[in-house]
Amino acid sequence: MTPTAAIDRSKVKALMEREHRLFAQRNPRSFELYQRAKHSLLAGVPMHWMTRWPGGFPVFVSEARGATFCDVDGNEYLDLCLGDTGAMTGHSPEAALPGIVAQLHRGITTMLPGENALWVAEELQRRFGLRYWQFALSATDANRFSLRLARAVTRRPRVLVFHGCYHGTVDEAYAWLVDGKPASRPGNIGPQVDPTLTTRVVEWNDLEALEEALKPGDVAAVLAEPALTNVGIVLPEPGYHQALRDLTRKYGALLIIDETHTLSAGPGGYTRAEGLQPDILTVGKPLGSGVPSAAYGFSEELGTRAHAAIVPTAADTGGIGGTLAANALSLAAMRATLEHVLTEEAYAHMISLGEKLEADVRGVMEKYGLPWHVTRIGCRVEYLFRPNPARNGSEALAGQDPDLDPFMHLYMMNRGILLTPFHNMALISPETTQAQVDRHTKVFEAAVKELIS
Ligand SMILES: Cc1ncc(COP(=O)(O)O)c(C=O)c1O
């Protein structure tokens, strides 16, 4: 057996300083724009979280196409971040553009339905197996609207989420465990109400805790990704999903499955790949090739109950939907994406390259005896700097590496590869090639050699 390679932390620090210098050298124009942006954008960025990009400032993009993009300094990148899944289709995918551009000339929003709404709902029905559909502009909103409807239908006040979850900026889902107890998620900005009043939190893969939390009978819905993906990938243990479904039914809580990231598992997400049976399913991000689009679907039974729970005269102000939700452009983009881009054939290509990336990265880890591991959901691959896969949110959070995570990210960026921040996830689009996957493996191996030399 290969001995475990030790990583000298002072070495990582020195390498990181070198990479920061290199980043500054490679990106003078981005730096200039960042300085200018400080006069008009809060903290110099259009979304505040961008202040966390490794390197000290974000690179400014000039153009993105397929699996690549170019920044304002002329650097070219292989994009394995793909807009954190928003561009899992590849950037501006050729096959979706005609449908999107045609709609731009035919009216962008009308507050009336068009036939595309039916086409998309029928396709989502076919893919995910849920009967009735509604649309939103973001996965966050799809989750918020689903929780409202779940409470309306069950007349119960509480929501249950899993420690380490992220479902967008949904107030009720901003609850984690702190010292083993439900609490507002660390860093939660000005919660409108204390999330512990609305939310129960348990660890993923802990059926006993789940049953205890459901027992009082006041939980309207369990909101879950099929696997945690926002603290590193944490997979369900065998039998966990069946037990989750059985327990939610036993205690009368609805099950909402958030497929926003796990849509990487296949054309019908993890739900179809693994035969899950949610009451509600939410999905967003790449659904419209990056044109803001999201959807939420209901089982036949729940759809009927949800419709009955909405006061007809307040249907426009009851708290779901919005002026631009289900706009004509988003629906044309969803149709074009589902019909021509995120097809069965595309997934076959994406998943087989995901398998290759996983195998190649594992090969490098084994070759150098690194106590790390790699994990995958379809075309989503993630490497983590800890020996074993985490079982739950606590283990995943404890296993994050504040030195190696940003180092690997910056090292890759300086060599023209963008990983998803902040826990090094790589996503494969229909346009990503084997040569690009090989390029990533080469740079990954080079980084490893520098770390252990
Ligand atoms: C699982 C999951 N659900 C929902 C969201 C929210 O997506 P959006 O920010 O597009 O609303 C995210 C964002 O990362 C997510 O990871």
Short mmCIF file of C-alpha atoms and ligand atoms in Angstrom, two decimals:
data_model
loop_
_atom_site.label_atom_id
_atom_site.label_comp_id
_atom_site.label_asym_id
_atom_site.label_seq_id
_atom_site.Cartn_x
_atom_site.Cartn_y
_atom_site.Cartn_z
CA MET A 1 0.00 0.00 0.00
CA THR A 2 1.25 3.52 -0.81
CA PRO A 3 2.13 5.45 2.33
CA THR A 4 -0.09 8.42 3.11
CA ALA A 5 1.45 11.58 1.74
CA ALA A 6 1.81 14.33 4.30
CA ILE A 7 1.00 17.90 3.36
CA ASP A 8 3.18 20.51 4.99
CA ARG A 9 0.87 23.42 5.88
CA SER A 10 3.64 26.03 5.80
CA LYS A 11 4.32 24.88 2.24
CA VAL A 12 0.64 25.40 1.37
CA LYS A 13 0.87 28.92 2.78
CA ALA A 14 3.95 29.74 0.70
CA LEU A 15 2.38 28.27 -2.43
CA MET A 16 -0.77 30.27 -1.79
CA GLU A 17 1.25 33.50 -1.60
CA ARG A 18 2.88 32.66 -4.91
CA GLU A 19 -0.53 31.91 -6.48
CA HIS A 20 -1.91 35.24 -5.25
CA ARG A 21 0.97 37.07 -6.94
CA LEU A 22 0.41 35.11 -10.14
CA PHE A 23 -3.33 35.85 -10.02
CA ALA A 24 -2.65 39.59 -9.73
CA GLN A 25 -0.18 39.42 -12.66
CA ARG A 26 -2.65 37.56 -14.88
CA ASN A 27 -5.61 39.82 -14.15
CA PRO A 28 -4.67 43.54 -14.25
CA ARG A 29 -7.77 44.60 -16.20
CA SER A 30 -10.11 42.69 -13.86
CA PHE A 31 -8.38 44.36 -10.93
CA GLU A 32 -8.91 47.76 -12.57
CA LEU A 33 -12.62 47.05 -13.06
CA TYR A 34 -12.85 45.85 -9.47
CA GLN A 35 -11.36 49.14 -8.24
CA ARG A 36 -13.84 51.09 -10.37
CA ALA A 37 -16.72 48.89 -9.20
CA LYS A 38 -16.05 49.84 -5.58
CA HIS A 39 -17.56 53.26 -6.37
CA SER A 40 -20.92 51.90 -7.50
CA LEU A 41 -21.31 48.28 -6.36
CA LEU A 42 -21.47 47.29 -2.72
CA ALA A 43 -18.00 45.92 -1.91
CA GLY A 44 -17.12 46.19 -5.62
CA VAL A 45 -19.18 43.18 -6.70
CA PRO A 46 -22.69 42.76 -8.13
CA MET A 47 -23.52 39.96 -5.65
CA HIS A 48 -21.94 40.38 -2.27
CA TRP A 49 -20.86 36.74 -1.90
CA MET A 50 -18.44 37.30 -4.81
CA THR A 51 -16.11 38.91 -2.27
CA ARG A 52 -15.25 35.31 -1.30
CA TRP A 53 -13.69 34.32 -4.63
CA PRO A 54 -10.14 33.11 -3.96
CA GLY A 55 -7.61 35.58 -5.40
CA GLY A 56 -8.88 38.70 -3.62
CA PHE A 57 -11.14 39.93 -6.41
CA PRO A 58 -13.28 38.25 -9.08
CA VAL A 59 -12.19 37.95 -12.70
CA PHE A 60 -14.56 39.84 -15.00
CA VAL A 61 -15.93 37.77 -17.87
CA SER A 62 -16.00 39.08 -21.44
CA GLU A 63 -17.59 36.11 -23.18
CA ALA A 64 -18.72 32.56 -22.40
CA ARG A 65 -19.41 29.78 -24.90
CA GLY A 66 -20.02 26.07 -24.37
CA ALA A 67 -17.63 24.79 -21.69
CA THR A 68 -15.28 27.77 -21.88
CA PHE A 69 -15.16 31.48 -21.14
CA CYS A 70 -12.80 34.38 -21.64
CA ASP A 71 -12.04 37.14 -19.15
CA VAL A 72 -11.31 40.82 -19.78
CA ASP A 73 -7.55 40.15 -19.62
CA GLY A 74 -7.82 37.66 -22.48
CA ASN A 75 -7.34 34.59 -20.27
CA GLU A 76 -9.25 31.55 -21.48
CA TYR A 77 -10.81 29.11 -19.05
CA LEU A 78 -12.19 25.62 -19.10
CA ASP A 79 -15.34 26.18 -17.08
CA LEU A 80 -16.10 23.36 -14.64
CA CYS A 81 -18.12 25.74 -12.44
CA LEU A 82 -20.68 26.47 -15.15
CA GLY A 83 -22.40 29.22 -13.21
CA ASP A 84 -22.69 26.87 -10.22
CA THR A 85 -25.04 24.68 -12.31
CA GLY A 86 -26.93 27.60 -13.89
CA ALA A 87 -25.00 26.85 -17.10
CA MET A 88 -24.84 23.05 -16.80
CA THR A 89 -26.16 23.17 -20.37
CA GLY A 90 -22.91 24.84 -21.48
CA HIS A 91 -22.92 28.60 -22.03
CA SER A 92 -25.37 29.91 -24.63
CA PRO A 93 -25.90 26.41 -26.05
CA GLU A 94 -26.25 26.53 -29.86
CA ALA A 95 -29.21 24.13 -29.83
CA ALA A 96 -31.28 26.33 -27.47
CA LEU A 97 -30.49 29.70 -29.04
CA PRO A 98 -32.98 29.60 -31.94
CA GLY A 99 -35.92 29.01 -29.57
CA ILE A 100 -34.73 31.69 -27.13
CA VAL A 101 -33.91 34.29 -29.81
CA ALA A 102 -37.20 33.68 -31.65
CA GLN A 103 -39.14 34.38 -28.46
CA LEU A 104 -37.20 37.61 -27.89
CA HIS A 105 -38.78 38.85 -31.12
CA ARG A 106 -42.28 37.56 -30.24
CA GLY A 107 -42.87 39.09 -26.82
CA ILE A 108 -40.96 38.54 -23.60
CA THR A 109 -43.72 38.67 -21.03
CA THR A 110 -47.51 38.93 -21.31
CA MET A 111 -49.15 37.73 -18.07
CA LEU A 112 -51.04 35.21 -20.21
CA PRO A 113 -50.11 31.60 -20.95
CA GLY A 114 -48.70 30.39 -24.25
CA GLU A 115 -48.52 26.85 -25.57
CA ASN A 116 -44.91 26.49 -24.40
CA ALA A 117 -46.20 26.34 -20.81
CA LEU A 118 -48.07 23.16 -21.65
CA TRP A 119 -45.16 21.67 -23.56
CA VAL A 120 -42.79 22.25 -20.66
CA ALA A 121 -45.25 20.98 -18.01
CA GLU A 122 -45.90 17.83 -20.06
CA GLU A 123 -42.18 17.25 -20.45
CA LEU A 124 -41.53 17.79 -16.72
CA GLN A 125 -44.40 15.40 -15.99
CA ARG A 126 -42.77 12.81 -18.25
CA ARG A 127 -39.31 13.30 -16.73
CA PHE A 128 -40.12 13.50 -13.03
CA GLY A 129 -43.44 11.66 -12.77
CA LEU A 130 -45.27 14.49 -10.96
CA ARG A 131 -48.63 15.52 -12.30
CA TYR A 132 -49.14 19.30 -11.91
CA TRP A 133 -46.60 22.09 -12.47
CA GLN A 134 -46.11 25.78 -11.73
CA PHE A 135 -43.27 28.11 -12.68
CA ALA A 136 -40.98 30.55 -10.91
CA LEU A 137 -37.82 32.50 -11.77
CA SER A 138 -35.45 30.90 -9.30
CA ALA A 139 -35.12 27.69 -7.35
CA THR A 140 -35.28 29.83 -4.21
CA ASP A 141 -38.77 30.99 -5.17
CA ALA A 142 -39.84 27.48 -6.18
CA ASN A 143 -38.87 26.35 -2.67
CA ARG A 144 -40.55 29.31 -0.96
CA PHE A 145 -43.79 28.79 -2.88
CA SER A 146 -43.71 25.05 -2.18
CA LEU A 147 -43.35 25.64 1.55
CA ARG A 148 -46.28 28.07 1.53
CA LEU A 149 -48.45 25.54 -0.25
CA ALA A 150 -47.32 22.74 2.04
CA ARG A 151 -48.42 24.78 5.08
CA ALA A 152 -51.69 25.73 3.39
CA VAL A 153 -52.51 22.11 2.64
CA THR A 154 -51.44 20.53 5.92
CA ARG A 155 -52.34 23.49 8.17
CA ARG A 156 -49.16 22.75 10.10
CA PRO A 157 -46.63 25.44 11.05
CA ARG A 158 -43.21 23.83 10.87
CA VAL A 159 -40.66 22.80 8.29
CA LEU A 160 -37.88 20.25 8.66
CA VAL A 161 -34.48 20.61 6.96
CA PHE A 162 -31.13 18.85 7.26
CA HIS A 163 -28.01 20.22 8.88
CA GLY A 164 -25.72 21.64 6.19
CA CYS A 165 -28.53 22.21 3.71
CA TYR A 166 -28.88 25.08 1.27
CA HIS A 167 -32.09 25.69 -0.66
CA GLY A 168 -31.55 29.31 -1.70
CA THR A 169 -32.26 32.29 0.51
CA VAL A 170 -35.36 30.72 2.02
CA ASP A 171 -35.87 31.96 5.58
CA GLU A 172 -37.09 28.64 6.97
CA ALA A 173 -34.17 26.76 5.43
CA TYR A 174 -31.60 29.02 7.12
CA ALA A 175 -31.52 26.76 10.14
CA TRP A 176 -28.62 24.47 10.98
CA LEU A 177 -27.46 22.65 14.09
CA VAL A 178 -25.11 24.62 16.32
CA ASP A 179 -23.63 22.55 19.16
CA GLY A 180 -26.17 19.87 18.27
CA LYS A 181 -29.19 22.19 18.61
CA PRO A 182 -31.29 23.88 15.90
CA ALA A 183 -30.21 27.49 15.46
CA SER A 184 -30.03 30.25 12.91
CA ARG A 185 -27.38 29.34 10.35
CA PRO A 186 -24.07 31.07 11.20
CA GLY A 187 -23.84 34.35 9.27
CA ASN A 188 -27.60 34.45 8.56
CA ILE A 189 -28.18 38.12 7.72
CA GLY A 190 -31.03 39.65 9.71
CA PRO A 191 -33.44 36.73 9.90
CA GLN A 192 -37.02 37.99 9.64
CA VAL A 193 -38.07 35.56 12.33
CA ASP A 194 -35.98 33.28 14.48
CA PRO A 195 -35.71 30.15 12.29
CA THR A 196 -35.94 27.91 15.34
CA LEU A 197 -39.59 29.03 15.62
CA THR A 198 -40.34 27.75 12.13
CA THR A 199 -37.89 24.94 11.57
CA ARG A 200 -36.65 21.63 12.95
CA VAL A 201 -33.18 20.50 11.93
CA VAL A 202 -31.73 17.00 11.98
CA GLU A 203 -28.62 15.35 10.62
CA TRP A 204 -28.81 13.68 7.20
CA ASN A 205 -28.81 9.86 7.40
CA ASP A 206 -30.11 9.87 11.01
CA LEU A 207 -33.51 8.16 10.93
CA GLU A 208 -33.98 8.15 14.68
CA ALA A 209 -33.59 11.92 14.90
CA LEU A 210 -35.89 12.33 11.92
CA GLU A 211 -38.63 10.27 13.54
CA GLU A 212 -38.32 12.17 16.83
CA ALA A 213 -38.66 15.48 14.97
CA LEU A 214 -41.71 14.34 13.00
CA LYS A 215 -43.49 12.71 15.97
CA PRO A 216 -45.17 15.85 17.37
CA GLY A 217 -47.19 15.98 14.13
CA ASP A 218 -46.63 19.70 13.48
CA VAL A 219 -44.23 19.46 10.51
CA ALA A 220 -45.86 20.54 7.25
CA ALA A 221 -42.98 19.44 5.05
CA VAL A 222 -39.52 17.98 4.97
CA LEU A 223 -37.44 19.95 2.45
CA ALA A 224 -34.50 17.87 1.24
CA GLU A 225 -32.00 17.58 -1.55
CA PRO A 226 -31.74 13.89 -2.53
CA ALA A 227 -28.10 14.17 -1.40
CA LEU A 228 -26.58 17.17 0.34
CA THR A 229 -24.55 19.09 -2.24
CA ASN A 230 -23.76 22.38 -0.58
CA VAL A 231 -21.30 21.26 2.10
CA GLY A 232 -19.59 18.85 -0.23
CA ILE A 233 -21.60 15.93 -1.55
CA VAL A 234 -23.11 13.77 1.22
CA LEU A 235 -24.88 10.77 -0.25
CA PRO A 236 -27.85 8.97 1.32
CA GLU A 237 -27.07 5.60 2.88
CA PRO A 238 -28.75 2.55 1.33
CA GLY A 239 -32.45 2.49 2.24
CA TYR A 240 -32.44 6.05 3.59
CA HIS A 241 -34.78 7.51 0.98
CA GLN A 242 -37.33 4.75 1.41
CA ALA A 243 -37.29 5.28 5.17
CA LEU A 244 -37.57 9.06 4.72
CA ARG A 245 -40.61 8.55 2.52
CA ASP A 246 -42.16 6.04 4.95
CA LEU A 247 -41.65 8.30 7.98
CA THR A 248 -43.00 11.43 6.28
CA ARG A 249 -46.12 9.46 5.29
CA LYS A 250 -46.46 7.94 8.76
CA TYR A 251 -46.46 11.38 10.44
CA GLY A 252 -48.39 13.25 7.76
CA ALA A 253 -45.55 15.54 6.61
CA LEU A 254 -45.13 16.30 2.93
CA LEU A 255 -41.86 15.48 1.21
CA ILE A 256 -40.35 18.22 -0.97
CA ILE A 257 -37.38 17.10 -3.03
CA ASP A 258 -35.12 19.91 -4.29
CA GLU A 259 -33.49 18.71 -7.53
CA THR A 260 -31.74 21.98 -8.34
CA HIS A 261 -28.24 20.49 -8.09
CA THR A 262 -29.02 16.78 -8.34
CA LEU A 263 -30.43 17.35 -11.83
CA SER A 264 -26.86 16.27 -12.61
CA ALA A 265 -27.98 12.65 -11.97
CA GLY A 266 -29.93 12.33 -15.23
CA PRO A 267 -32.75 13.78 -17.35
CA GLY A 268 -35.25 13.20 -14.52
CA GLY A 269 -32.77 14.05 -11.77
CA TYR A 270 -32.08 11.82 -8.81
CA THR A 271 -35.83 11.34 -8.42
CA ARG A 272 -36.18 9.37 -11.61
CA ALA A 273 -32.77 7.72 -11.39
CA GLU A 274 -33.58 6.31 -7.93
CA GLY A 275 -37.38 6.05 -8.11
CA LEU A 276 -38.13 8.64 -5.39
CA GLN A 277 -41.75 9.61 -4.75
CA PRO A 278 -41.91 13.21 -3.51
CA ASP A 279 -45.16 15.09 -2.97
CA ILE A 280 -43.51 18.20 -4.39
CA LEU A 281 -40.38 18.55 -6.53
CA THR A 282 -38.51 21.80 -7.08
CA VAL A 283 -35.92 22.57 -9.74
CA GLY A 284 -34.24 25.64 -11.22
CA LYS A 285 -30.80 26.83 -12.32
CA PRO A 286 -30.03 25.20 -15.73
CA LEU A 287 -33.66 24.62 -16.73
CA GLY A 288 -33.65 27.56 -19.18
CA SER A 289 -29.96 27.38 -20.22
CA GLY A 290 -29.31 30.29 -17.83
CA VAL A 291 -32.40 32.35 -18.68
CA PRO A 292 -33.99 32.68 -15.20
CA SER A 293 -36.33 29.70 -14.93
CA ALA A 294 -37.60 27.34 -12.26
CA ALA A 295 -40.48 24.95 -11.74
CA TYR A 296 -42.24 23.10 -8.95
CA GLY A 297 -44.40 20.06 -9.44
CA PHE A 298 -47.03 18.28 -7.35
CA SER A 299 -48.26 14.73 -7.14
CA GLU A 300 -51.83 14.38 -8.39
CA GLU A 301 -53.23 14.14 -4.87
CA LEU A 302 -51.29 17.09 -3.54
CA GLY A 303 -52.03 19.23 -6.58
CA THR A 304 -55.74 18.75 -6.00
CA ARG A 305 -55.35 19.64 -2.32
CA ALA A 306 -53.18 22.67 -3.12
CA HIS A 307 -55.68 24.02 -5.62
CA ALA A 308 -58.46 23.60 -3.05
CA ALA A 309 -56.40 25.43 -0.40
CA ILE A 310 -56.08 28.62 -2.49
CA VAL A 311 -58.84 31.18 -1.97
CA PRO A 312 -60.05 31.85 -5.55
CA THR A 313 -60.53 35.61 -5.07
CA ALA A 314 -57.03 35.94 -3.60
CA ALA A 315 -55.30 33.70 -6.13
CA ASP A 316 -53.30 36.70 -7.42
CA THR A 317 -52.14 37.84 -3.99
CA GLY A 318 -52.06 34.64 -1.94
CA GLY A 319 -48.28 34.48 -1.90
CA ILE A 320 -47.13 32.31 -4.79
CA GLY A 321 -46.14 33.34 -8.31
CA GLY A 322 -45.05 36.81 -9.39
CA THR A 323 -45.31 39.20 -12.32
CA LEU A 324 -42.51 37.66 -14.34
CA ALA A 325 -42.85 34.02 -13.24
CA ALA A 326 -43.94 31.90 -16.24
CA ASN A 327 -42.93 34.69 -18.62
CA ALA A 328 -42.81 33.77 -22.30
CA LEU A 329 -39.01 34.03 -22.60
CA SER A 330 -38.35 31.68 -19.66
CA LEU A 331 -40.83 29.16 -21.01
CA ALA A 332 -39.32 29.28 -24.49
CA ALA A 333 -35.89 28.82 -22.90
CA MET A 334 -37.10 25.85 -20.83
CA ARG A 335 -38.66 24.26 -23.87
CA ALA A 336 -35.54 24.76 -25.99
CA THR A 337 -33.34 23.42 -23.19
CA LEU A 338 -35.40 20.33 -22.46
CA GLU A 339 -36.08 19.57 -26.12
CA HIS A 340 -32.62 20.18 -27.55
CA VAL A 341 -29.94 20.44 -24.85
CA LEU A 342 -30.52 18.39 -21.68
CA THR A 343 -31.48 15.31 -23.67
CA GLU A 344 -30.95 11.61 -22.90
CA GLU A 345 -27.99 11.56 -25.32
CA ALA A 346 -26.44 14.66 -23.76
CA TYR A 347 -26.69 13.09 -20.31
CA ALA A 348 -25.06 9.87 -21.54
CA HIS A 349 -22.06 11.96 -22.66
CA MET A 350 -21.99 14.14 -19.53
CA ILE A 351 -22.21 11.23 -17.11
CA SER A 352 -19.60 9.14 -18.88
CA LEU A 353 -17.16 12.09 -18.73
CA GLY A 354 -18.11 12.58 -15.07
CA GLU A 355 -17.16 8.95 -14.46
CA LYS A 356 -13.86 9.53 -16.25
CA LEU A 357 -13.05 12.64 -14.24
CA GLU A 358 -13.86 10.79 -11.03
CA ALA A 359 -11.69 7.80 -12.00
CA ASP A 360 -8.77 9.98 -13.12
CA VAL A 361 -8.80 12.09 -9.96
CA ARG A 362 -9.04 8.95 -7.83
CA GLY A 363 -6.11 7.53 -9.81
CA VAL A 364 -3.96 10.56 -8.93
CA MET A 365 -4.97 10.36 -5.27
CA GLU A 366 -4.00 6.69 -5.16
CA LYS A 367 -0.75 7.19 -7.08
CA TYR A 368 0.47 9.76 -4.52
CA GLY A 369 -1.10 8.10 -1.46
CA LEU A 370 -3.26 11.09 -0.63
CA PRO A 371 -5.75 10.75 2.23
CA TRP A 372 -8.47 12.37 0.12
CA HIS A 373 -11.52 11.10 -1.74
CA VAL A 374 -13.66 11.91 -4.73
CA THR A 375 -17.40 11.56 -5.04
CA ARG A 376 -19.96 12.00 -7.82
CA ILE A 377 -23.65 12.45 -8.66
CA GLY A 378 -24.00 11.85 -12.40
CA CYS A 379 -22.03 14.62 -14.12
CA ARG A 380 -21.20 16.42 -10.84
CA VAL A 381 -17.83 15.42 -9.37
CA GLU A 382 -16.27 16.67 -6.19
CA TYR A 383 -12.96 16.03 -4.50
CA LEU A 384 -12.56 16.52 -0.81
CA PHE A 385 -9.42 16.73 1.25
CA ARG A 386 -10.45 14.14 3.81
CA PRO A 387 -10.10 10.36 3.72
CA ASN A 388 -13.71 9.19 3.85
CA PRO A 389 -17.01 10.47 2.54
CA ALA A 390 -18.97 12.40 5.17
CA ARG A 391 -22.14 10.77 6.53
CA ASN A 392 -23.86 13.99 7.48
CA GLY A 393 -23.60 17.78 7.55
CA SER A 394 -21.48 17.89 10.72
CA GLU A 395 -18.89 15.51 9.31
CA ALA A 396 -18.88 17.38 6.01
CA LEU A 397 -18.35 20.75 7.68
CA ALA A 398 -15.65 19.39 9.96
CA GLY A 399 -13.88 17.92 6.92
CA GLN A 400 -13.60 21.18 5.00
CA ASP A 401 -10.03 22.30 4.58
CA PRO A 402 -9.56 26.08 4.89
CA ASP A 403 -6.03 25.84 3.38
CA LEU A 404 -6.42 23.31 0.58
CA ASP A 405 -9.90 24.32 -0.65
CA PRO A 406 -8.87 27.86 -1.72
CA PHE A 407 -5.39 26.74 -2.76
CA MET A 408 -6.67 24.17 -5.25
CA HIS A 409 -9.22 26.64 -6.55
CA LEU A 410 -6.69 29.40 -7.16
CA TYR A 411 -4.06 27.04 -8.57
CA MET A 412 -6.59 25.81 -11.13
CA MET A 413 -7.73 29.35 -11.99
CA ASN A 414 -4.18 30.46 -12.63
CA ARG A 415 -3.88 27.60 -15.11
CA GLY A 416 -7.14 28.35 -16.89
CA ILE A 417 -9.60 26.06 -15.10
CA LEU A 418 -12.56 27.30 -13.07
CA LEU A 419 -13.90 24.99 -10.36
CA THR A 420 -17.06 25.72 -8.39
CA PRO A 421 -16.21 27.57 -5.21
CA PHE A 422 -15.91 26.88 -2.28
CA HIS A 423 -15.56 23.14 -2.08
CA ASN A 424 -14.06 22.24 -5.46
CA MET A 425 -16.84 20.75 -7.49
CA ALA A 426 -16.53 20.04 -11.22
CA LEU A 427 -19.55 19.88 -13.48
CA ILE A 428 -19.61 18.46 -17.01
CA SER A 429 -21.75 20.09 -19.72
CA PRO A 430 -22.91 18.52 -22.99
CA GLU A 431 -20.09 20.44 -24.69
CA THR A 432 -17.27 19.44 -22.35
CA THR A 433 -14.76 17.16 -24.10
CA GLN A 434 -12.55 14.30 -23.01
CA ALA A 435 -9.47 16.42 -23.84
CA GLN A 436 -10.74 19.06 -21.38
CA VAL A 437 -11.23 16.45 -18.67
CA ASP A 438 -7.67 15.23 -19.33
CA ARG A 439 -6.43 18.80 -19.03
CA HIS A 440 -8.04 19.09 -15.61
CA THR A 441 -6.43 15.82 -14.46
CA LYS A 442 -3.01 17.07 -15.59
CA VAL A 443 -3.32 20.32 -13.66
CA PHE A 444 -4.70 18.46 -10.62
CA GLU A 445 -1.66 16.15 -10.67
CA ALA A 446 0.70 19.11 -11.03
CA ALA A 447 -0.89 20.75 -7.98
CA VAL A 448 -0.53 17.52 -6.00
CA LYS A 449 3.15 17.19 -6.92
CA GLU A 450 3.84 20.72 -5.73
CA LEU A 451 1.98 20.10 -2.48
CA ILE A 452 3.90 16.97 -1.55
CA SER A 453 7.34 17.72 -3.03
C1 LIG B 1 -30.14 22.76 -3.72
C2 LIG B 1 -30.38 24.18 -4.05
N1 LIG B 1 -31.64 24.63 -4.10
C3 LIG B 1 -31.92 25.91 -4.40
C4 LIG B 1 -30.90 26.80 -4.67
C5 LIG B 1 -31.24 28.23 -4.99
O1 LIG B 1 -31.01 28.48 -6.35
P1 LIG B 1 -31.15 29.98 -6.86
O2 LIG B 1 -30.08 30.76 -6.19
O3 LIG B 1 -30.94 29.87 -8.34
O4 LIG B 1 -32.51 30.46 -6.49
C6 LIG B 1 -29.58 26.39 -4.61
C7 LIG B 1 -28.48 27.31 -4.89
O5 LIG B 1 -27.32 27.00 -4.84
C8 LIG B 1 -29.32 25.04 -4.29
O6 LIG B 1 -28.07 24.58 -4.20
#
